[in-house]
Tab-separated table of C-alpha atoms and ligand atoms in Angstrom:
chain	number	residue	atom	x	y	z
A	2	UNK	CA	-52.331	-57.642	7.231
A	3	UNK	CA	-53.146	-55.395	10.252
A	4	UNK	CA	-49.732	-54.453	12.446
A	5	UNK	CA	-50.021	-55.841	16.053
A	6	UNK	CA	-47.417	-54.049	17.443
A	7	UNK	CA	-48.621	-50.516	18.674
A	8	UNK	CA	-45.281	-48.747	17.811
A	9	UNK	CA	-44.816	-49.769	13.795
A	10	UNK	CA	-48.735	-49.147	13.701
A	11	UNK	CA	-48.392	-45.443	15.187
A	12	UNK	CA	-45.112	-44.937	13.151
A	13	UNK	CA	-46.947	-46.044	9.956
A	14	UNK	CA	-49.760	-44.079	10.667
A	15	UNK	CA	-47.170	-41.175	10.738
A	16	UNK	CA	-45.644	-42.069	7.478
A	17	UNK	CA	-49.129	-42.041	5.742
A	18	UNK	CA	-50.287	-38.429	7.099
A	19	UNK	CA	-46.421	-36.988	6.180
A	20	UNK	CA	-46.071	-38.708	2.670
A	21	UNK	CA	-49.777	-38.054	1.038
A	22	UNK	CA	-50.472	-38.944	-2.388
A	23	UNK	CA	-47.544	-41.221	-2.645
A	24	UNK	CA	-48.815	-45.020	-2.849
A	25	UNK	CA	-45.916	-46.842	-3.817
A	26	UNK	CA	-43.948	-45.997	-1.371
A	27	UNK	CA	-46.698	-46.535	1.594
A	28	UNK	CA	-46.429	-50.086	-0.127
A	29	UNK	CA	-42.730	-50.157	-0.183
A	30	UNK	CA	-42.948	-49.035	4.160
A	31	UNK	CA	-45.534	-51.236	5.084
A	32	UNK	CA	-44.526	-54.203	3.679
A	33	UNK	CA	-41.253	-53.773	5.632
A	34	UNK	CA	-43.017	-52.504	8.918
A	35	UNK	CA	-44.868	-56.066	8.651
A	36	UNK	CA	-41.972	-58.087	8.193
A	37	UNK	CA	-40.102	-56.127	11.198
A	38	UNK	CA	-42.955	-56.487	13.500
A	39	UNK	CA	-41.074	-59.587	15.386
A	40	UNK	CA	-37.793	-57.366	15.164
A	41	UNK	CA	-39.178	-54.966	17.292
A	42	UNK	CA	-40.724	-56.685	19.832
A	43	UNK	CA	-37.047	-58.623	20.726
A	44	UNK	CA	-35.113	-55.364	19.816
A	45	UNK	CA	-35.687	-52.651	22.063
A	46	UNK	CA	-32.555	-51.095	22.064
A	47	UNK	CA	-33.636	-50.320	18.624
A	48	UNK	CA	-36.820	-48.671	19.449
A	49	UNK	CA	-34.946	-46.450	21.765
A	50	UNK	CA	-32.608	-45.462	19.229
A	51	UNK	CA	-35.338	-43.938	16.945
A	52	UNK	CA	-34.091	-46.784	14.288
A	53	UNK	CA	-37.115	-46.823	12.718
A	54	UNK	CA	-38.775	-43.405	12.990
A	55	UNK	CA	-35.583	-42.188	11.029
A	56	UNK	CA	-35.007	-45.215	8.729
A	57	UNK	CA	-38.707	-44.371	7.170
A	58	UNK	CA	-37.255	-40.730	6.514
A	59	UNK	CA	-34.646	-39.600	3.936
A	60	UNK	CA	-31.761	-37.993	5.263
A	61	UNK	CA	-32.329	-35.309	2.088
A	62	UNK	CA	-34.299	-35.001	-1.222
A	63	UNK	CA	-33.443	-32.719	-3.698
A	64	UNK	CA	-36.066	-32.361	-6.862
A	65	UNK	CA	-34.767	-29.873	-9.722
A	66	UNK	CA	-35.443	-27.953	-13.019
A	67	UNK	CA	-34.074	-29.892	-15.899
A	68	UNK	CA	-34.586	-27.263	-19.032
A	69	UNK	CA	-33.381	-28.710	-22.374
A	70	UNK	CA	-33.528	-28.063	-25.940
A	71	UNK	CA	-35.447	-30.554	-28.555
A	72	UNK	CA	-34.410	-30.752	-32.170
A	73	UNK	CA	-36.721	-28.498	-33.426
A	74	UNK	CA	-35.582	-26.309	-31.596
A	75	UNK	CA	-38.330	-25.695	-28.394
A	76	UNK	CA	-37.367	-25.282	-24.909
A	77	UNK	CA	-38.599	-28.841	-22.574
A	78	UNK	CA	-38.810	-29.126	-19.244
A	79	UNK	CA	-38.711	-32.152	-16.426
A	80	UNK	CA	-38.038	-32.463	-13.352
A	81	UNK	CA	-34.793	-34.094	-11.908
A	82	UNK	CA	-34.949	-36.133	-8.471
A	83	UNK	CA	-32.469	-37.349	-6.587
A	84	UNK	CA	-32.892	-38.877	-2.758
A	85	UNK	CA	-30.765	-39.621	-0.691
A	86	UNK	CA	-31.855	-41.708	2.027
A	87	UNK	CA	-29.397	-43.550	4.002
A	88	UNK	CA	-25.787	-43.094	4.302
A	89	UNK	CA	-25.128	-45.850	7.729
A	90	UNK	CA	-23.364	-48.257	5.875
A	91	UNK	CA	-21.750	-46.571	2.778
A	92	UNK	CA	-22.431	-43.202	0.142
A	93	UNK	CA	-25.277	-43.317	-0.616
A	94	UNK	CA	-26.083	-45.942	-3.571
A	95	UNK	CA	-28.834	-46.195	-6.539
A	96	UNK	CA	-29.786	-46.022	-9.902
A	97	UNK	CA	-32.214	-43.336	-12.120
A	98	UNK	CA	-35.435	-43.594	-13.978
A	99	UNK	CA	-35.963	-42.001	-16.755
A	100	UNK	CA	-39.761	-42.830	-17.185
A	101	UNK	CA	-42.699	-40.455	-17.395
A	102	UNK	CA	-44.332	-41.954	-14.420
A	103	UNK	CA	-41.719	-40.631	-12.468
A	104	UNK	CA	-42.314	-38.228	-9.310
A	105	UNK	CA	-41.250	-37.918	-5.415
A	106	UNK	CA	-43.193	-41.081	-4.246
A	107	UNK	CA	-41.520	-43.709	-6.967
A	108	UNK	CA	-37.938	-42.457	-6.350
A	109	UNK	CA	-38.858	-42.476	-2.776
A	110	UNK	CA	-40.204	-46.139	-2.604
A	111	UNK	CA	-36.845	-47.135	-4.505
A	112	UNK	CA	-34.983	-45.676	-2.641
A	113	UNK	CA	-36.627	-47.010	0.530
A	114	UNK	CA	-35.947	-49.970	-1.415
A	115	UNK	CA	-32.546	-49.911	-2.158
A	116	UNK	CA	-31.070	-49.444	1.570
A	117	UNK	CA	-32.320	-52.554	2.725
A	118	UNK	CA	-30.748	-54.484	-0.547
A	119	UNK	CA	-27.199	-52.660	-0.587
A	120	UNK	CA	-27.037	-53.976	2.990
A	121	UNK	CA	-28.041	-57.818	1.951
A	122	UNK	CA	-25.011	-57.489	-0.716
A	123	UNK	CA	-22.489	-57.475	2.193
A	124	UNK	CA	-20.878	-54.499	0.563
A	125	UNK	CA	-20.578	-50.655	2.041
A	126	UNK	CA	-22.978	-48.769	0.445
A	127	UNK	CA	-26.081	-46.830	1.635
A	128	UNK	CA	-29.280	-46.141	-0.048
A	129	UNK	CA	-30.462	-43.604	-2.934
A	130	UNK	CA	-32.179	-43.263	-6.012
A	131	UNK	CA	-32.893	-40.417	-8.495
A	132	UNK	CA	-33.930	-40.090	-12.044
A	133	UNK	CA	-37.061	-37.927	-13.692
A	134	UNK	CA	-40.334	-37.503	-15.603
A	135	UNK	CA	-38.163	-37.296	-19.219
A	136	UNK	CA	-38.909	-40.114	-21.786
A	137	UNK	CA	-36.713	-41.601	-23.569
A	138	UNK	CA	-38.753	-43.296	-26.259
A	139	UNK	CA	-38.004	-41.592	-29.400
A	140	UNK	CA	-36.117	-39.172	-28.500
A	141	UNK	CA	-32.837	-38.627	-30.909
A	142	UNK	CA	-29.195	-39.489	-29.060
A	143	UNK	CA	-28.997	-35.369	-29.055
A	144	UNK	CA	-31.750	-34.742	-27.580
A	145	UNK	CA	-31.325	-37.766	-25.092
A	146	UNK	CA	-27.813	-36.261	-24.443
A	147	UNK	CA	-28.459	-32.751	-24.069
A	148	UNK	CA	-30.991	-33.963	-21.380
A	149	UNK	CA	-28.197	-35.743	-19.427
A	150	UNK	CA	-26.016	-32.900	-19.582
A	151	UNK	CA	-28.490	-30.442	-18.306
A	152	UNK	CA	-29.671	-33.291	-15.656
A	153	UNK	CA	-25.805	-33.503	-13.996
A	154	UNK	CA	-25.071	-29.355	-14.611
A	155	UNK	CA	-27.684	-29.381	-11.054
A	156	UNK	CA	-26.702	-33.646	-9.606
A	157	UNK	CA	-23.260	-32.698	-10.390
A	158	UNK	CA	-22.976	-30.740	-7.055
A	159	UNK	CA	-25.191	-33.501	-5.060
A	160	UNK	CA	-22.914	-36.635	-5.571
A	161	UNK	CA	-18.874	-37.896	-5.566
A	162	UNK	CA	-17.355	-40.980	-4.890
A	163	UNK	CA	-17.279	-40.732	-1.325
A	164	UNK	CA	-20.743	-39.396	-1.610
A	165	UNK	CA	-23.640	-40.636	-2.862
A	166	UNK	CA	-22.679	-42.913	-6.947
A	167	UNK	CA	-25.762	-43.288	-8.912
A	168	UNK	CA	-26.253	-46.186	-12.333
A	169	UNK	CA	-28.854	-47.051	-14.410
A	170	UNK	CA	-32.460	-48.093	-14.016
A	171	UNK	CA	-35.846	-48.223	-16.551
A	172	UNK	CA	-34.105	-45.961	-19.259
A	173	UNK	CA	-30.878	-45.145	-18.161
A	174	UNK	CA	-28.583	-47.221	-19.597
A	175	UNK	CA	-25.122	-47.491	-21.068
A	176	UNK	CA	-25.909	-44.376	-22.901
A	177	UNK	CA	-27.140	-42.262	-20.670
A	178	UNK	CA	-24.297	-42.972	-18.237
A	179	UNK	CA	-21.690	-42.000	-20.626
A	180	UNK	CA	-23.436	-38.969	-21.260
A	181	UNK	CA	-23.897	-38.103	-17.715
A	182	UNK	CA	-20.096	-39.032	-16.613
A	183	UNK	CA	-18.994	-37.091	-19.167
A	184	UNK	CA	-20.867	-33.866	-18.208
A	185	UNK	CA	-19.499	-34.312	-14.293
A	186	UNK	CA	-16.287	-35.063	-15.756
A	187	UNK	CA	-16.077	-31.807	-17.740
A	188	UNK	CA	-18.216	-29.667	-14.299
A	189	UNK	CA	-15.656	-31.237	-11.973
A	190	UNK	CA	-12.192	-31.166	-13.700
A	191	UNK	CA	-12.220	-35.025	-11.639
A	192	UNK	CA	-11.719	-38.384	-13.427
A	193	UNK	CA	-13.319	-40.161	-10.508
A	194	UNK	CA	-16.136	-43.209	-10.313
A	195	UNK	CA	-18.673	-41.392	-9.630
A	196	UNK	CA	-21.289	-43.557	-11.404
A	197	UNK	CA	-21.330	-46.680	-12.216
A	198	UNK	CA	-22.268	-48.906	-15.390
A	199	UNK	CA	-19.913	-46.489	-17.316
A	200	UNK	CA	-18.794	-47.887	-20.576
A	201	UNK	CA	-15.713	-50.969	-20.813
A	202	UNK	CA	-12.810	-47.711	-21.715
A	203	UNK	CA	-13.857	-45.759	-18.777
A	204	UNK	CA	-13.607	-47.083	-15.625
A	205	UNK	CA	-16.777	-49.190	-16.353
A	206	UNK	CA	-16.930	-53.422	-14.702
A	207	UNK	CA	-16.909	-56.394	-16.594
A	208	UNK	CA	-20.152	-58.244	-15.779
A	209	UNK	CA	-22.218	-55.030	-15.192
A	210	UNK	CA	-24.334	-55.195	-18.154
A	211	UNK	CA	-25.222	-58.816	-17.242
A	212	UNK	CA	-25.306	-58.527	-13.841
A	213	UNK	CA	-29.288	-58.189	-12.270
A	214	UNK	CA	-30.357	-60.745	-14.922
A	215	UNK	CA	-27.769	-63.376	-13.953
A	216	UNK	CA	-27.645	-62.533	-10.152
A	217	UNK	CA	-31.715	-63.127	-10.032
A	218	UNK	CA	-31.277	-66.743	-12.053
A	219	UNK	CA	-28.335	-67.788	-8.959
A	220	UNK	CA	-30.536	-66.143	-6.453
A	221	UNK	CA	-33.520	-68.662	-7.589
A	222	UNK	CA	-31.754	-70.992	-8.458
A	223	UNK	CA	-30.335	-71.074	-4.484
A	224	UNK	CA	-33.893	-70.702	-3.663
A	225	UNK	CA	-34.969	-73.544	-6.104
A	226	UNK	CA	-32.285	-76.044	-4.788
A	227	UNK	CA	-33.175	-75.425	-1.180
A	228	UNK	CA	-36.239	-76.488	-2.020
A	229	UNK	CA	-35.539	-79.073	-3.813
A	230	UNK	CA	-36.134	-78.129	-7.426
A	231	UNK	CA	-34.136	-77.061	-10.329
A	232	UNK	CA	-34.358	-74.664	-13.250
A	233	UNK	CA	-33.613	-77.440	-15.663
A	234	UNK	CA	-36.414	-78.081	-17.814
A	235	UNK	CA	-38.917	-75.748	-16.738
A	236	UNK	CA	-40.933	-73.275	-18.397
A	237	UNK	CA	-40.072	-69.760	-17.837
A	238	UNK	CA	-42.330	-66.541	-18.259
A	239	UNK	CA	-40.553	-62.889	-17.692
A	240	UNK	CA	-41.731	-59.434	-18.182
A	241	UNK	CA	-39.717	-56.524	-19.755
A	242	UNK	CA	-37.426	-57.222	-22.563
A	243	UNK	CA	-34.879	-54.398	-21.188
A	244	UNK	CA	-31.140	-54.533	-19.242
A	245	UNK	CA	-32.337	-57.435	-16.201
A	246	UNK	CA	-34.947	-59.482	-18.652
A	247	UNK	CA	-32.617	-59.994	-22.004
A	248	UNK	CA	-29.704	-61.274	-19.387
A	249	UNK	CA	-32.465	-63.476	-17.273
A	250	UNK	CA	-33.443	-64.778	-20.185
A	251	UNK	CA	-30.244	-65.818	-21.104
A	252	UNK	CA	-28.934	-67.152	-17.431
A	253	UNK	CA	-31.763	-69.108	-16.783
A	254	UNK	CA	-31.450	-70.591	-20.242
A	255	UNK	CA	-28.117	-71.562	-19.913
A	256	UNK	CA	-29.380	-73.643	-16.073
A	257	UNK	CA	-31.465	-75.296	-18.693
A	258	UNK	CA	-35.024	-73.722	-18.323
A	259	UNK	CA	-36.812	-72.640	-21.675
A	260	UNK	CA	-38.059	-69.375	-20.912
A	261	UNK	CA	-40.943	-68.682	-23.603
A	262	UNK	CA	-42.554	-65.250	-23.351
A	263	UNK	CA	-41.452	-62.024	-23.077
A	264	UNK	CA	-42.973	-58.075	-22.967
A	265	UNK	CA	-43.200	-54.540	-22.645
A	266	UNK	CA	-45.120	-51.909	-22.496
A	267	UNK	CA	-47.291	-52.261	-25.628
A	268	UNK	CA	-47.830	-55.999	-25.767
A	269	UNK	CA	-45.771	-59.846	-25.160
A	270	UNK	CA	-44.116	-62.169	-26.886
A	271	UNK	CA	-45.157	-66.156	-26.831
A	272	UNK	CA	-42.190	-68.139	-27.960
A	273	UNK	CA	-43.565	-72.205	-27.467
A	274	UNK	CA	-40.261	-73.309	-29.080
A	275	UNK	CA	-38.262	-71.057	-27.083
A	276	UNK	CA	-37.145	-66.933	-26.930
A	277	UNK	CA	-34.282	-66.656	-29.442
A	278	UNK	CA	-32.567	-64.363	-27.534
A	279	UNK	CA	-30.322	-62.431	-30.382
A	280	UNK	CA	-33.366	-61.915	-31.787
A	281	UNK	CA	-34.585	-59.652	-29.025
A	282	UNK	CA	-30.704	-58.596	-28.316
A	283	UNK	CA	-30.966	-57.052	-31.545
A	284	UNK	CA	-34.226	-55.043	-31.521
A	285	UNK	CA	-33.834	-54.041	-27.880
A	286	UNK	CA	-30.145	-53.367	-27.537
A	287	UNK	CA	-29.076	-52.115	-31.128
A	288	UNK	CA	-31.970	-50.785	-32.899
A	289	UNK	CA	-33.928	-50.151	-29.756
A	290	UNK	CA	-37.223	-51.457	-31.558
A	291	UNK	CA	-40.926	-53.103	-29.812
A	292	UNK	CA	-41.113	-56.868	-28.867
A	293	UNK	CA	-43.599	-56.716	-31.338
A	294	UNK	CA	-41.364	-57.196	-34.188
A	295	UNK	CA	-39.489	-60.560	-32.796
A	296	UNK	CA	-42.399	-61.911	-35.416
A	297	UNK	CA	-40.472	-60.426	-38.393
A	298	UNK	CA	-37.991	-63.185	-37.297
A	299	UNK	CA	-39.985	-65.332	-35.603
A	300	UNK	CA	-43.379	-65.740	-37.391
A	301	UNK	CA	-44.434	-68.854	-35.921
A	302	UNK	CA	-43.943	-66.656	-31.893
A	303	UNK	CA	-47.326	-64.846	-31.209
A	304	UNK	CA	-47.463	-61.415	-29.934
A	305	UNK	CA	-50.218	-60.014	-27.855
A	306	UNK	CA	-51.311	-56.757	-27.021
A	307	UNK	CA	-51.247	-55.795	-23.557
A	308	UNK	CA	-49.018	-56.458	-21.304
A	309	UNK	CA	-51.273	-57.874	-18.241
A	310	UNK	CA	-51.716	-61.023	-19.872
A	311	UNK	CA	-48.511	-62.518	-20.329
A	312	UNK	CA	-49.168	-64.232	-16.469
A	313	UNK	CA	-51.977	-66.379	-18.130
A	314	UNK	CA	-48.972	-68.414	-20.243
A	315	UNK	CA	-48.594	-71.565	-18.416
A	316	UNK	CA	-45.016	-71.938	-16.565
A	317	UNK	CA	-43.183	-73.036	-12.997
A	318	UNK	CA	-41.118	-69.819	-12.652
A	319	UNK	CA	-42.085	-66.519	-13.134
A	320	UNK	CA	-39.782	-63.763	-13.229
A	321	UNK	CA	-41.535	-59.899	-13.660
A	322	UNK	CA	-38.954	-58.046	-14.789
A	323	UNK	CA	-40.708	-54.940	-15.916
A	324	UNK	CA	-41.681	-52.049	-13.292
A	325	UNK	CA	-43.786	-51.824	-9.882
A	326	UNK	CA	-46.641	-53.707	-9.139
A	327	UNK	CA	-47.003	-55.364	-12.728
A	328	UNK	CA	-48.360	-58.648	-11.112
A	329	UNK	CA	-51.454	-58.095	-8.965
A	330	UNK	CA	-54.167	-60.407	-7.317
A	331	UNK	CA	-55.612	-61.542	-10.299
A	332	UNK	CA	-52.872	-62.586	-12.313
A	333	UNK	CA	-50.822	-64.524	-9.266
A	334	UNK	CA	-54.122	-66.592	-8.868
A	335	UNK	CA	-53.943	-67.611	-12.630
A	336	UNK	CA	-49.933	-68.255	-11.956
A	337	UNK	CA	-50.910	-70.135	-8.734
A	338	UNK	CA	-53.413	-71.814	-10.903
A	339	UNK	CA	-51.516	-72.939	-13.718
A	340	UNK	CA	-49.232	-74.556	-11.852
A	341	UNK	CA	-46.633	-72.462	-10.547
A	342	UNK	CA	-43.972	-73.205	-8.055
A	343	UNK	CA	-41.919	-70.148	-7.389
A	344	UNK	CA	-42.104	-66.382	-8.232
A	345	UNK	CA	-38.912	-63.942	-7.978
A	346	UNK	CA	-38.738	-60.734	-8.981
A	347	UNK	CA	-36.617	-58.847	-11.206
A	348	UNK	CA	-37.840	-56.103	-11.258
A	349	UNK	CA	-38.556	-53.330	-7.899
A	350	UNK	CA	-41.686	-54.617	-6.124
A	351	UNK	CA	-43.410	-56.018	-9.268
A	352	UNK	CA	-45.929	-57.796	-6.872
A	353	UNK	CA	-48.536	-56.003	-5.185
A	354	UNK	CA	-49.081	-56.984	-1.549
A	355	UNK	CA	-52.558	-59.423	-2.082
A	356	UNK	CA	-50.406	-60.761	-5.459
A	357	UNK	CA	-48.040	-61.090	-2.282
A	358	UNK	CA	-50.484	-62.997	-0.119
A	359	UNK	CA	-51.430	-65.303	-3.121
A	360	UNK	CA	-48.450	-66.740	-3.344
A	361	UNK	CA	-48.190	-67.767	0.452
A	362	UNK	CA	-51.934	-69.002	0.474
A	363	UNK	CA	-50.510	-71.526	-2.388
A	364	UNK	CA	-47.244	-72.352	-0.673
A	365	UNK	CA	-45.319	-70.573	-4.029
A	366	UNK	CA	-41.871	-70.126	-3.467
A	367	UNK	CA	-40.635	-65.929	-3.107
A	368	UNK	CA	-37.688	-64.511	-4.386
A	369	UNK	CA	-38.495	-60.623	-3.429
A	370	UNK	CA	-36.948	-57.834	-5.087
A	371	UNK	CA	-34.770	-56.383	-2.443
A	372	UNK	CA	-32.760	-59.745	-2.436
A	373	UNK	CA	-33.423	-61.345	-5.914
A	374	UNK	CA	-32.372	-58.229	-7.935
A	375	UNK	CA	-29.717	-56.929	-6.059
A	376	UNK	CA	-26.895	-58.186	-8.476
A	377	UNK	CA	-26.914	-55.160	-10.593
A	378	UNK	CA	-25.977	-53.345	-7.437
A	379	UNK	CA	-23.537	-55.436	-6.137
A	380	UNK	CA	-21.302	-55.825	-9.245
A	381	UNK	CA	-22.006	-51.775	-9.052
A	382	UNK	CA	-20.376	-52.067	-5.872
A	383	UNK	CA	-17.956	-54.067	-7.220
A	384	UNK	CA	-17.185	-51.606	-10.176
A	385	UNK	CA	-17.189	-48.830	-7.033
A	386	UNK	CA	-13.550	-51.140	-5.553
A	387	UNK	CA	-12.120	-51.673	-9.166
A	388	UNK	CA	-12.342	-48.644	-9.405
A	389	UNK	CA	-10.443	-47.196	-6.121
A	390	UNK	CA	-7.968	-49.466	-6.747
A	391	UNK	CA	-7.858	-48.326	-10.590
A	392	UNK	CA	-7.887	-52.036	-11.559
A	393	UNK	CA	-10.362	-54.060	-13.730
A	394	UNK	CA	-11.124	-57.661	-13.177
A	395	UNK	CA	-11.931	-60.151	-15.223
A	396	UNK	CA	-15.447	-61.067	-16.324
A	397	UNK	CA	-14.594	-64.556	-14.591
A	398	UNK	CA	-13.653	-63.526	-11.456
A	399	UNK	CA	-16.507	-60.280	-11.056
A	400	UNK	CA	-18.907	-63.229	-12.598
A	401	UNK	CA	-17.258	-65.829	-9.838
A	402	UNK	CA	-17.970	-62.588	-7.071
A	403	UNK	CA	-21.790	-62.550	-7.613
A	404	UNK	CA	-23.122	-65.691	-7.583
A	405	UNK	CA	-21.415	-66.213	-3.887
A	406	UNK	CA	-23.075	-62.667	-3.198
A	407	UNK	CA	-26.276	-64.039	-4.524
A	408	UNK	CA	-25.578	-67.647	-2.061
A	409	UNK	CA	-24.569	-65.192	0.533
A	410	UNK	CA	-27.538	-63.014	0.443
A	411	UNK	CA	-30.361	-65.638	0.317
A	412	UNK	CA	-29.055	-67.732	3.028
A	413	UNK	CA	-29.091	-64.501	4.881
A	414	UNK	CA	-32.729	-64.743	3.798
A	415	UNK	CA	-33.224	-67.920	4.443
A	416	UNK	CA	-31.671	-67.822	8.328
A	417	UNK	CA	-33.122	-64.232	9.206
A	418	UNK	CA	-36.658	-66.046	8.635
A	419	UNK	CA	-36.027	-69.422	10.386
A	420	UNK	CA	-34.523	-67.223	13.199
A	421	UNK	CA	-37.526	-65.093	13.089
A	422	UNK	CA	-39.915	-67.822	13.879
A	423	UNK	CA	-41.066	-67.949	9.741
A	424	UNK	CA	-39.121	-70.105	7.964
A	425	UNK	CA	-39.422	-70.162	3.920
A	426	UNK	CA	-41.001	-66.676	4.038
A	427	UNK	CA	-38.025	-65.138	2.150
A	428	UNK	CA	-39.420	-61.714	2.076
A	429	UNK	CA	-39.888	-61.532	6.079
A	430	UNK	CA	-35.445	-63.121	6.034
A	431	UNK	CA	-34.877	-60.022	3.484
A	432	UNK	CA	-36.307	-57.610	5.113
A	433	UNK	CA	-34.953	-58.099	8.827
A	434	UNK	CA	-31.634	-59.098	7.434
A	435	UNK	CA	-31.251	-55.978	5.742
A	436	UNK	CA	-32.767	-54.167	8.155
A	437	UNK	CA	-30.787	-55.343	11.133
A	438	UNK	CA	-26.984	-54.133	9.765
A	439	UNK	CA	-27.943	-50.844	8.867
A	440	UNK	CA	-30.052	-50.439	12.117
A	441	UNK	CA	-26.847	-51.709	14.295
A	442	UNK	CA	-24.925	-49.179	12.220
A	443	UNK	CA	-27.289	-46.157	12.555
A	444	UNK	CA	-27.581	-46.771	16.589
A	445	UNK	CA	-23.641	-46.956	17.010
A	446	UNK	CA	-23.449	-43.395	15.208
A	447	UNK	CA	-25.717	-42.113	17.775
A	448	UNK	CA	-28.971	-39.860	16.514
A	449	UNK	CA	-27.600	-38.759	13.325
B	508	LIG	P1	-35.142	-50.659	-19.033
B	508	LIG	O1	-35.335	-49.474	-19.261
B	508	LIG	O2	-33.526	-51.930	-19.550
B	508	LIG	O3	-36.107	-51.742	-19.659
B	508	LIG	C1	-37.486	-51.976	-18.777
B	508	LIG	C2	-38.387	-52.782	-19.266
B	508	LIG	O4	-39.571	-52.883	-18.359
B	508	LIG	C3	-38.281	-52.485	-21.152
B	508	LIG	O5	-39.469	-53.407	-22.068
B	508	LIG	C4	-40.110	-51.911	-20.699
B	508	LIG	O6	-41.076	-51.560	-21.833
B	508	LIG	C5	-40.783	-52.342	-19.385
B	508	LIG	N1	-41.354	-51.332	-19.099
B	508	LIG	C6	-41.233	-50.203	-17.728
B	508	LIG	N2	-42.156	-49.792	-17.438
B	508	LIG	C7	-43.256	-50.327	-17.995
B	508	LIG	C8	-44.602	-49.669	-17.538
B	508	LIG	N3	-45.204	-48.910	-16.745
B	508	LIG	N4	-45.223	-51.044	-17.679
B	508	LIG	C9	-44.957	-52.137	-18.497
B	508	LIG	N5	-43.648	-51.977	-18.930
B	508	LIG	C10	-42.701	-51.582	-18.247
B	508	LIG	O7	-35.185	-51.554	-18.012
B	508	LIG	P2	-34.028	-52.051	-16.589
B	508	LIG	O8	-34.448	-53.168	-17.107
B	508	LIG	O9	-32.722	-52.086	-16.557
B	508	LIG	O10	-35.223	-52.386	-15.181
B	508	LIG	C11	-36.615	-53.555	-15.194
B	508	LIG	C12	-36.525	-53.482	-13.200
B	508	LIG	O11	-35.530	-54.417	-13.111
B	508	LIG	C13	-37.571	-51.866	-12.943
B	508	LIG	O12	-37.868	-52.070	-11.808
B	508	LIG	C14	-35.339	-51.256	-12.461
B	508	LIG	O13	-35.678	-50.474	-11.072
B	508	LIG	C15	-35.291	-53.529	-11.853
B	508	LIG	N6	-33.718	-52.952	-11.553
B	508	LIG	C16	-32.819	-52.852	-12.424
B	508	LIG	C17	-31.324	-52.831	-12.363
B	508	LIG	C18	-30.255	-52.591	-13.127
B	508	LIG	O14	-29.371	-52.701	-12.651
B	508	LIG	N7	-30.644	-52.164	-14.483
B	508	LIG	C19	-31.080	-53.164	-11.071
B	508	LIG	C20	-32.392	-53.495	-10.149
B	508	LIG	C21	-33.982	-53.786	-10.290
B	508	LIG	P3	-40.482	-50.271	-22.632
B	508	LIG	O15	-39.713	-50.303	-23.731
B	508	LIG	O16	-42.100	-50.455	-23.595
B	508	LIG	O17	-41.321	-49.346	-21.466
B	509	LIG	O1	-32.380	-51.403	-8.359
B	509	LIG	C1	-31.407	-51.258	-8.450
B	509	LIG	O2	-30.899	-51.724	-7.703
B	509	LIG	C2	-30.840	-50.649	-9.745
B	509	LIG	N1	-31.196	-50.057	-10.249
B	509	LIG	C3	-29.336	-50.527	-9.527
B	509	LIG	C4	-28.411	-49.448	-8.995
B	509	LIG	C5	-26.927	-49.193	-8.883
B	509	LIG	O3	-26.635	-48.706	-8.357
B	509	LIG	O4	-26.429	-50.008	-9.983
């Protein structure tokens, strides 16, 4: 879809020129600007205030050397990133991705998405993202600790509980957050809620571990119900087998669905009887193993090399929870042909633009990442609140708030889509609703 609005078309050209070699960032910006066409038409005041030009440019980008020594005594050098994208509605907030594919363009796309996602949560959080091309896979705990300490030895001067609050993402879980928190506390001599996703003994929130996966299912449930459907009796395919995939599997199963597949970057498992989550948790959370090992405990299941073909498994609902661009146009066509009724994104930007076009052509329900996976950062926001008041809430209290937030996010997407003449297009609704709150704040604060 080409932009019809000349002002936005020119802006997109500028963004492309200014950010060469960053296709994921351009992809994320293109989708948002396409959704915002009716807003630019209806709100000349926001155009005049330069909000569109300003929102596509990060407020600050930090890149730094991360040197550390491996178990063989060899010096290793990684590159660290923190992109502080937008602080109009609150301190920068967003995760840290540790994966060999990380470069500036990945962190910028994630930081840009985070602005709108955080706005949708209704909590006061700006958008940011960070990470490194460090690969935690196959590293010892001691190596991971040395990397995390070195990473934080530079990052600490740029973050703080009222400035920028990082958290987990791919490759960053409780272990990494713990090491980073320890180093931050040592360098600053301050015990503050500077990271979220912390351990429960030092300021972490109950239900943060479950939040993204649970939130994804709460959002999907709302979307299904609004369209006369439910999880009950449905077959679900989930990609990934990390934090988001595991707790999405748990909640979808609790809501009456049967999850039949999970994957990692090597391949996928298919268990027609329904995934046994205790087996997956043991492999992934306890032993840090590979999804293939599921067959050792459940020999009746199948394992297939390569993760792409997971989308050829017939399902009613697909929940991509691994990584960006994991469903392309071709995979989306197969999902549609097999009768899939809904796709909701646990991962960030897992559907290519071609895949999204296929969803709409086939009248499939589509829950976009910045709405559907906002439960993780929402509970991070609740962790910040608990840290500020130096109290901790019960699991039920946090989970109840999460459910209400996901309901309100769906309602915001639904009503913005209707208001701007795109009923049922929750992607446009999410982009518009997320944008408007930040845009009003940016306009009110002047040209900064
Ligand atoms: P984890 O590191 O816990 O798990 C990531 C999972 O995705 C693993 O199974 C991993 O397989 C797989 N994966 C990662 N990269 C690739 C790749 N390039 N190709 C194929 N598979 C891949 O991360 P999370 O579960 O936390 O994150 C998953 C997604 O959810 C990401 O897109 C993240 O940005 C998003 N997200 C996470 C939130 C959170 O709170 N954690 C919040 C909102 C969104 P392998 O082990 O083989 O690498
Ligand atoms: O993509 C995301 O929203 C996250 N990785 C969670 C960010 C957070 O600050 O909890």
